[in-house]
JSON list of C-alpha atoms in Angstrom, two decimals:
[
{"chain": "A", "resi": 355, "resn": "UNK", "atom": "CA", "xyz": [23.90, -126.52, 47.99]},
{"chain": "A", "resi": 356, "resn": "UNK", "atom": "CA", "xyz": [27.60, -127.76, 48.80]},
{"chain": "A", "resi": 357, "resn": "UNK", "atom": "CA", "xyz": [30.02, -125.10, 49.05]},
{"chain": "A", "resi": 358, "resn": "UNK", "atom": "CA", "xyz": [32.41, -125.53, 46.48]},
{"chain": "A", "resi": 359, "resn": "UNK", "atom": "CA", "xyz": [35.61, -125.47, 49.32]},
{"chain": "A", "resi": 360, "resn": "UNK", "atom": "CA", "xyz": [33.88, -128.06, 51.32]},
{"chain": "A", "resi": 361, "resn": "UNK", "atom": "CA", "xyz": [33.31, -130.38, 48.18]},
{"chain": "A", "resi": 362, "resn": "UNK", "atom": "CA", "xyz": [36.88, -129.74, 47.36]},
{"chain": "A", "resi": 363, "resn": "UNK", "atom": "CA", "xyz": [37.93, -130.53, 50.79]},
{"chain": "A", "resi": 364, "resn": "UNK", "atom": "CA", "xyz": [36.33, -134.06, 50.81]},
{"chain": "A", "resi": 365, "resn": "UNK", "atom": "CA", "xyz": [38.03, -134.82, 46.72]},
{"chain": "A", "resi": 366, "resn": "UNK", "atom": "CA", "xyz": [41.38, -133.68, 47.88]},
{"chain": "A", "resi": 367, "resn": "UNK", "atom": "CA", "xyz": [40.73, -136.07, 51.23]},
{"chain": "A", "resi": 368, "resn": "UNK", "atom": "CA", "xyz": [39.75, -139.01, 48.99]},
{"chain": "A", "resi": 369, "resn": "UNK", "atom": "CA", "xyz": [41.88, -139.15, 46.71]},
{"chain": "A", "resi": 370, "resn": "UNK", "atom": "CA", "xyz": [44.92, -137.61, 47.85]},
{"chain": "A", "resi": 371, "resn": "UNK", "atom": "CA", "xyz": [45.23, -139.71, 51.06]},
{"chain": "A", "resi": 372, "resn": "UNK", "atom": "CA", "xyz": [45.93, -142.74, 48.79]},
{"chain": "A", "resi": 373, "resn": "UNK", "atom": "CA", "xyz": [48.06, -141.51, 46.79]},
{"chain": "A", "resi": 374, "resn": "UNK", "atom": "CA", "xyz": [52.15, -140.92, 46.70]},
{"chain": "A", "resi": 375, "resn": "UNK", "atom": "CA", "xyz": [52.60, -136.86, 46.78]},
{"chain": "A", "resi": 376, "resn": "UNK", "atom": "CA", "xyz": [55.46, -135.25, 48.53]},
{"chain": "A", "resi": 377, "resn": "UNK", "atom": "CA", "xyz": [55.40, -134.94, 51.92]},
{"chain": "A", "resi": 378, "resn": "UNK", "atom": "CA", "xyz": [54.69, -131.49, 52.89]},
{"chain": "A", "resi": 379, "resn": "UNK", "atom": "CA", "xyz": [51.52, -131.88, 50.32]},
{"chain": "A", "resi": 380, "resn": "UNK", "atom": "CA", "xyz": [50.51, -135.20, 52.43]},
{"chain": "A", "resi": 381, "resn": "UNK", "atom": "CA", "xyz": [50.95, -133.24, 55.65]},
{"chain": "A", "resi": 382, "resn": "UNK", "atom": "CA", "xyz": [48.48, -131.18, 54.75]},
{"chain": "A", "resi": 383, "resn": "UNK", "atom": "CA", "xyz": [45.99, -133.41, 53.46]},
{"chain": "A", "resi": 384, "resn": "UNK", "atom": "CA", "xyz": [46.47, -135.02, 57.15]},
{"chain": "A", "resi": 385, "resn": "UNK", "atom": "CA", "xyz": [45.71, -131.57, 58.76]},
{"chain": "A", "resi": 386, "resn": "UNK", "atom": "CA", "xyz": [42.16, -131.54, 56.48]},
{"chain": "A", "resi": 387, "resn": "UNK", "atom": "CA", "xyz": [41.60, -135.05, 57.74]},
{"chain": "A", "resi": 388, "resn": "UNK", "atom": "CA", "xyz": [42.20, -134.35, 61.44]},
{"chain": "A", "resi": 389, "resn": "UNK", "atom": "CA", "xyz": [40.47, -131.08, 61.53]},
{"chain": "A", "resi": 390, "resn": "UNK", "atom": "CA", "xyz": [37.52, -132.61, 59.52]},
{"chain": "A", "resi": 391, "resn": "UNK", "atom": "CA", "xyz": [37.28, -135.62, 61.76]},
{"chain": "A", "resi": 392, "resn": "UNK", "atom": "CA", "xyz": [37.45, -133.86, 64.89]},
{"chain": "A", "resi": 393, "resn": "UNK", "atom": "CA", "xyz": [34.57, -131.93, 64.01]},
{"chain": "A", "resi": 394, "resn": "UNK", "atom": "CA", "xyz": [32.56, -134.89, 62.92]},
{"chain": "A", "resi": 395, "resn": "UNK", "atom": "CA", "xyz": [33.70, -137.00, 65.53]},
{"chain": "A", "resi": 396, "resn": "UNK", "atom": "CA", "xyz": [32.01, -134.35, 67.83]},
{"chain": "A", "resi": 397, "resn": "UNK", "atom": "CA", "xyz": [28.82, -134.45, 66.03]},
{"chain": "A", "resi": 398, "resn": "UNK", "atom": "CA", "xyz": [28.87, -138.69, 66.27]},
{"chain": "A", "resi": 399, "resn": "UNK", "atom": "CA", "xyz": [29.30, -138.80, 62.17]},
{"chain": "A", "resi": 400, "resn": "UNK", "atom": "CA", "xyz": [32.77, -139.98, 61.45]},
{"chain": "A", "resi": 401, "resn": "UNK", "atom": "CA", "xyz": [31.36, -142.57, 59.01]},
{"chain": "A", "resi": 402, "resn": "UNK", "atom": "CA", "xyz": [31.33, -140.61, 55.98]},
{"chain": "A", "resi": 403, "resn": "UNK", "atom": "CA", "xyz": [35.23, -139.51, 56.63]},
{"chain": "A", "resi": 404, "resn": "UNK", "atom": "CA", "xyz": [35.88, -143.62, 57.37]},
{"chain": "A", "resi": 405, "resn": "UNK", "atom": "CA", "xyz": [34.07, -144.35, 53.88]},
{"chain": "A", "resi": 406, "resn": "UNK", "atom": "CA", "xyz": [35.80, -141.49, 51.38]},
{"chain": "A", "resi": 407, "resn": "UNK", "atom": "CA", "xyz": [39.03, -142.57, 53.10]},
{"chain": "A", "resi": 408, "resn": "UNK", "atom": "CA", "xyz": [38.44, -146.20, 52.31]},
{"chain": "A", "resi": 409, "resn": "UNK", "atom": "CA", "xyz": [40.72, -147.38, 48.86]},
{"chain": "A", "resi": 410, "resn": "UNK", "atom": "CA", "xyz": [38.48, -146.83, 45.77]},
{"chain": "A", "resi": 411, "resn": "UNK", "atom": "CA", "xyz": [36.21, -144.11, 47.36]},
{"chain": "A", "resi": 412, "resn": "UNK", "atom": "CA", "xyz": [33.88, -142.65, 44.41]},
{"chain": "A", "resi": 413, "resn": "UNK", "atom": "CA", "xyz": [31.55, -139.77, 43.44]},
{"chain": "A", "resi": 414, "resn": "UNK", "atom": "CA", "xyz": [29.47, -141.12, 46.03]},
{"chain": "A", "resi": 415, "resn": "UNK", "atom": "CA", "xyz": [31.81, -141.50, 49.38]},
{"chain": "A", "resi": 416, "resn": "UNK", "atom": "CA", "xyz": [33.12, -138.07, 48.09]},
{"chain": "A", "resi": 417, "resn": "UNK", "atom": "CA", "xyz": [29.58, -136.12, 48.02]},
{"chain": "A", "resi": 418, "resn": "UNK", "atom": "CA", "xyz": [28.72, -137.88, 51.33]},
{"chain": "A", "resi": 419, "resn": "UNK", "atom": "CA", "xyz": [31.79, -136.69, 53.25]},
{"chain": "A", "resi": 420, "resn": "UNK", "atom": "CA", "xyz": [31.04, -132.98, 51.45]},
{"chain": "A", "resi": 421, "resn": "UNK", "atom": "CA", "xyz": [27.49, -132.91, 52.83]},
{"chain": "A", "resi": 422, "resn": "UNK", "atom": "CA", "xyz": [28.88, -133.95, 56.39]},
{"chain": "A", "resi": 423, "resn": "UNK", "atom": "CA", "xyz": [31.49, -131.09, 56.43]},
{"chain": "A", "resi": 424, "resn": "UNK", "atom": "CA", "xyz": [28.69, -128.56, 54.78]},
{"chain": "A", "resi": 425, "resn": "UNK", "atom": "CA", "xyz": [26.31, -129.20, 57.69]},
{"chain": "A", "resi": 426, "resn": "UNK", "atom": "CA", "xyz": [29.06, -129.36, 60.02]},
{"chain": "A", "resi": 427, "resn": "UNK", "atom": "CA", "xyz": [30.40, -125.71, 58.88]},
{"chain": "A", "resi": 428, "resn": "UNK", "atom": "CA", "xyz": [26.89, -124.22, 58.76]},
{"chain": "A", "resi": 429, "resn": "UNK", "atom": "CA", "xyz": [26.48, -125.09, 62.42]},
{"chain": "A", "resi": 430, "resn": "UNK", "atom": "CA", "xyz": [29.68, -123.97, 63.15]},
{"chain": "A", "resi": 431, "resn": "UNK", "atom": "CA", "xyz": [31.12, -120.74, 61.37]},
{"chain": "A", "resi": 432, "resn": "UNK", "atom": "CA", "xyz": [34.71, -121.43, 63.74]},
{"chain": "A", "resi": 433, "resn": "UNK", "atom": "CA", "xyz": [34.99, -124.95, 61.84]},
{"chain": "A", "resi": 434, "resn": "UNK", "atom": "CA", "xyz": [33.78, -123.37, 58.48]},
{"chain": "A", "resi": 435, "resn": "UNK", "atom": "CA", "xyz": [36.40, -120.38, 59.25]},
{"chain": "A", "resi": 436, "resn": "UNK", "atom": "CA", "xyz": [39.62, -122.96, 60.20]},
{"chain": "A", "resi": 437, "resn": "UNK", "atom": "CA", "xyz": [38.71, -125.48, 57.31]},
{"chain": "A", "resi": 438, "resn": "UNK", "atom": "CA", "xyz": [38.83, -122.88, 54.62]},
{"chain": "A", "resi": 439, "resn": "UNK", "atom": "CA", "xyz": [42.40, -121.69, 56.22]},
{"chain": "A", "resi": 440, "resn": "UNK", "atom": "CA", "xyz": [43.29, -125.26, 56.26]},
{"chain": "A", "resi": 441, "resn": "UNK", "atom": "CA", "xyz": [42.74, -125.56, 52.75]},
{"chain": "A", "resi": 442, "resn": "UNK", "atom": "CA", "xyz": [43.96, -122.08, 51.51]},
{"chain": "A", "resi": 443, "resn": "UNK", "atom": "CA", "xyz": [47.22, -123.43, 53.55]},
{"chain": "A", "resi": 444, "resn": "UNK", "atom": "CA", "xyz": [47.09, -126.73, 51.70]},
{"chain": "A", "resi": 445, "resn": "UNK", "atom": "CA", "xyz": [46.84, -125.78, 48.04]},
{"chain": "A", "resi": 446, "resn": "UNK", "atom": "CA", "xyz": [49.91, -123.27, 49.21]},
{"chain": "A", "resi": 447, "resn": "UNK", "atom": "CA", "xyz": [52.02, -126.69, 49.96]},
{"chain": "A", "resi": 448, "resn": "UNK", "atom": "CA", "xyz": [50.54, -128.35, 47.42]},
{"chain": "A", "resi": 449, "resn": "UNK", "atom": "CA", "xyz": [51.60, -126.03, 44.60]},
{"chain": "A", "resi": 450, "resn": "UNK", "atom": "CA", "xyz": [55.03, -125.52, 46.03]},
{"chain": "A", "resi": 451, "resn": "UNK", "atom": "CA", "xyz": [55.59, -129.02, 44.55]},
{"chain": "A", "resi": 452, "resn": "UNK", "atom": "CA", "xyz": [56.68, -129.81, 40.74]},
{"chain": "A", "resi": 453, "resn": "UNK", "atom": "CA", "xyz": [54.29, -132.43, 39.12]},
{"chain": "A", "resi": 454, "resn": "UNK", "atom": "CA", "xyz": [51.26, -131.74, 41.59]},
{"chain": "A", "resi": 455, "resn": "UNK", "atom": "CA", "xyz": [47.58, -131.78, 40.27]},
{"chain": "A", "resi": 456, "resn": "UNK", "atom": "CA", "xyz": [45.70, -128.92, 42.05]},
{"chain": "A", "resi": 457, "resn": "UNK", "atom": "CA", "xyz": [41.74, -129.09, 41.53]},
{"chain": "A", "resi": 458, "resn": "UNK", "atom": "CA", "xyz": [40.80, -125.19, 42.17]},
{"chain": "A", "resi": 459, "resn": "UNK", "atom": "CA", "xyz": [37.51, -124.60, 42.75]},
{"chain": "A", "resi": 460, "resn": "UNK", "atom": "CA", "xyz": [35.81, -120.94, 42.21]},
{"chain": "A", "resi": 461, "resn": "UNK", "atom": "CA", "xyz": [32.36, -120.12, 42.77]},
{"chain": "A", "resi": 462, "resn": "UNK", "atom": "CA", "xyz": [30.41, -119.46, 40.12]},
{"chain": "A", "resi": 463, "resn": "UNK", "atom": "CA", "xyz": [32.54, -121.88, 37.57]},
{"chain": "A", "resi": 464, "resn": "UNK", "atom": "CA", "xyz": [31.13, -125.12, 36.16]},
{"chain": "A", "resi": 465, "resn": "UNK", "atom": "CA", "xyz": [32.16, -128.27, 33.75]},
{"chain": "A", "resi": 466, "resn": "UNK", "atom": "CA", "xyz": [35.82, -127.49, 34.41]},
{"chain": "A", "resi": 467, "resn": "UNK", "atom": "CA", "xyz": [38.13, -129.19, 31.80]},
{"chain": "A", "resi": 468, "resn": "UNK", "atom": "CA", "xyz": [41.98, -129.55, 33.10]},
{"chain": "A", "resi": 469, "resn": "UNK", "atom": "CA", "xyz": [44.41, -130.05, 30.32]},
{"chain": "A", "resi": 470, "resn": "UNK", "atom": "CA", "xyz": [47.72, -130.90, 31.67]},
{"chain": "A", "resi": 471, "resn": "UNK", "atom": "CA", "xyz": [51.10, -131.67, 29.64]},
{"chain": "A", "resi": 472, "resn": "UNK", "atom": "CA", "xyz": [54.60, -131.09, 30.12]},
{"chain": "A", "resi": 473, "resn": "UNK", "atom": "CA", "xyz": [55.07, -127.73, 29.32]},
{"chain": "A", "resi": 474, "resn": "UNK", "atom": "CA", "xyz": [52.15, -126.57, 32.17]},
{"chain": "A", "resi": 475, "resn": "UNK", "atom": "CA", "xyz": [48.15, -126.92, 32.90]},
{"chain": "A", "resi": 476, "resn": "UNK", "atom": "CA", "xyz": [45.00, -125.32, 31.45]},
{"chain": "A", "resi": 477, "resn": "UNK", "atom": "CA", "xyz": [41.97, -125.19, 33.12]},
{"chain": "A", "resi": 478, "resn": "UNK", "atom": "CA", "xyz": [38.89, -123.58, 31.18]},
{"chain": "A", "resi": 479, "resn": "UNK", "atom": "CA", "xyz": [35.75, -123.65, 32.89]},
{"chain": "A", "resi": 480, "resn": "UNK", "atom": "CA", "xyz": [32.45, -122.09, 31.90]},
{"chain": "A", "resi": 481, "resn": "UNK", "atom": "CA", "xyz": [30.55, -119.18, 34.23]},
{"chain": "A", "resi": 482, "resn": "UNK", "atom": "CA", "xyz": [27.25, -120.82, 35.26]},
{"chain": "A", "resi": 483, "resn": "UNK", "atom": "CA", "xyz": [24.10, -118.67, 34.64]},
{"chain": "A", "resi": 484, "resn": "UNK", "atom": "CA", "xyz": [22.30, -117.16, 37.56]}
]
């Protein structure tokens, strides 16, 4: 199974990277990219980072890139240790910025609905059944 950080990881590196957020936010998305392709660079798998980075990247590029960082951390608890500070530091930027979208991710949450609006965001998301 994916860990939920590392799937979140390789959405906010496919579809932030294409799009126009402020710049500290974009900084850090750059920080996930180079820490996540130096690691798979190492390992001779770069192509799944090449393909969720490519304009248009789906479900598919997305779950790809997310199964490369998931094998990548399990080998390597220093990676999976750095990339989860990485991101803790990028959602920090991230919500430091007005008009952001955020996708949190929380073990143990499914079928997350975000309702957003001008006057703030609700998430609701159901506890999945063990």
């Amino acid at each position: 199974m994916i860990d939920e950080i590392f799937l979140a990881v390789a959405t906010a590196i496919a579809t932030q990277t294409g799009s126009s957020l402020a710049t500290a936010a974009t900084g850090g998305v750059t920080s996930l990219v180079r820490l996540v392709r130096a690691k798979l660079a190492a390992r001779h798998d770069v192509e799944p980072l090449d393909n969720a980075l490519e304009p248009g990247a789906g479900d598919d590029q997305v779950n790809d890139l997310a199964n490369a960082i998931n094998s990548a951390a399990a080998e390597d608890q220093r990676f999976a240790t750095e990339l989860r500070a990485a991101w803790t530091q990028y959602q920090t930027q991230i919500n430091a910025h007005d008009h952001a979208i955020v996708n949190n991710y929380a073990p143990g949450v499914e079928n997350v609905t975000n309702i957003s609006g001008d006057v703030g965001t609700l998430n609701i998301g159901r506890d999945r059944q063990r």
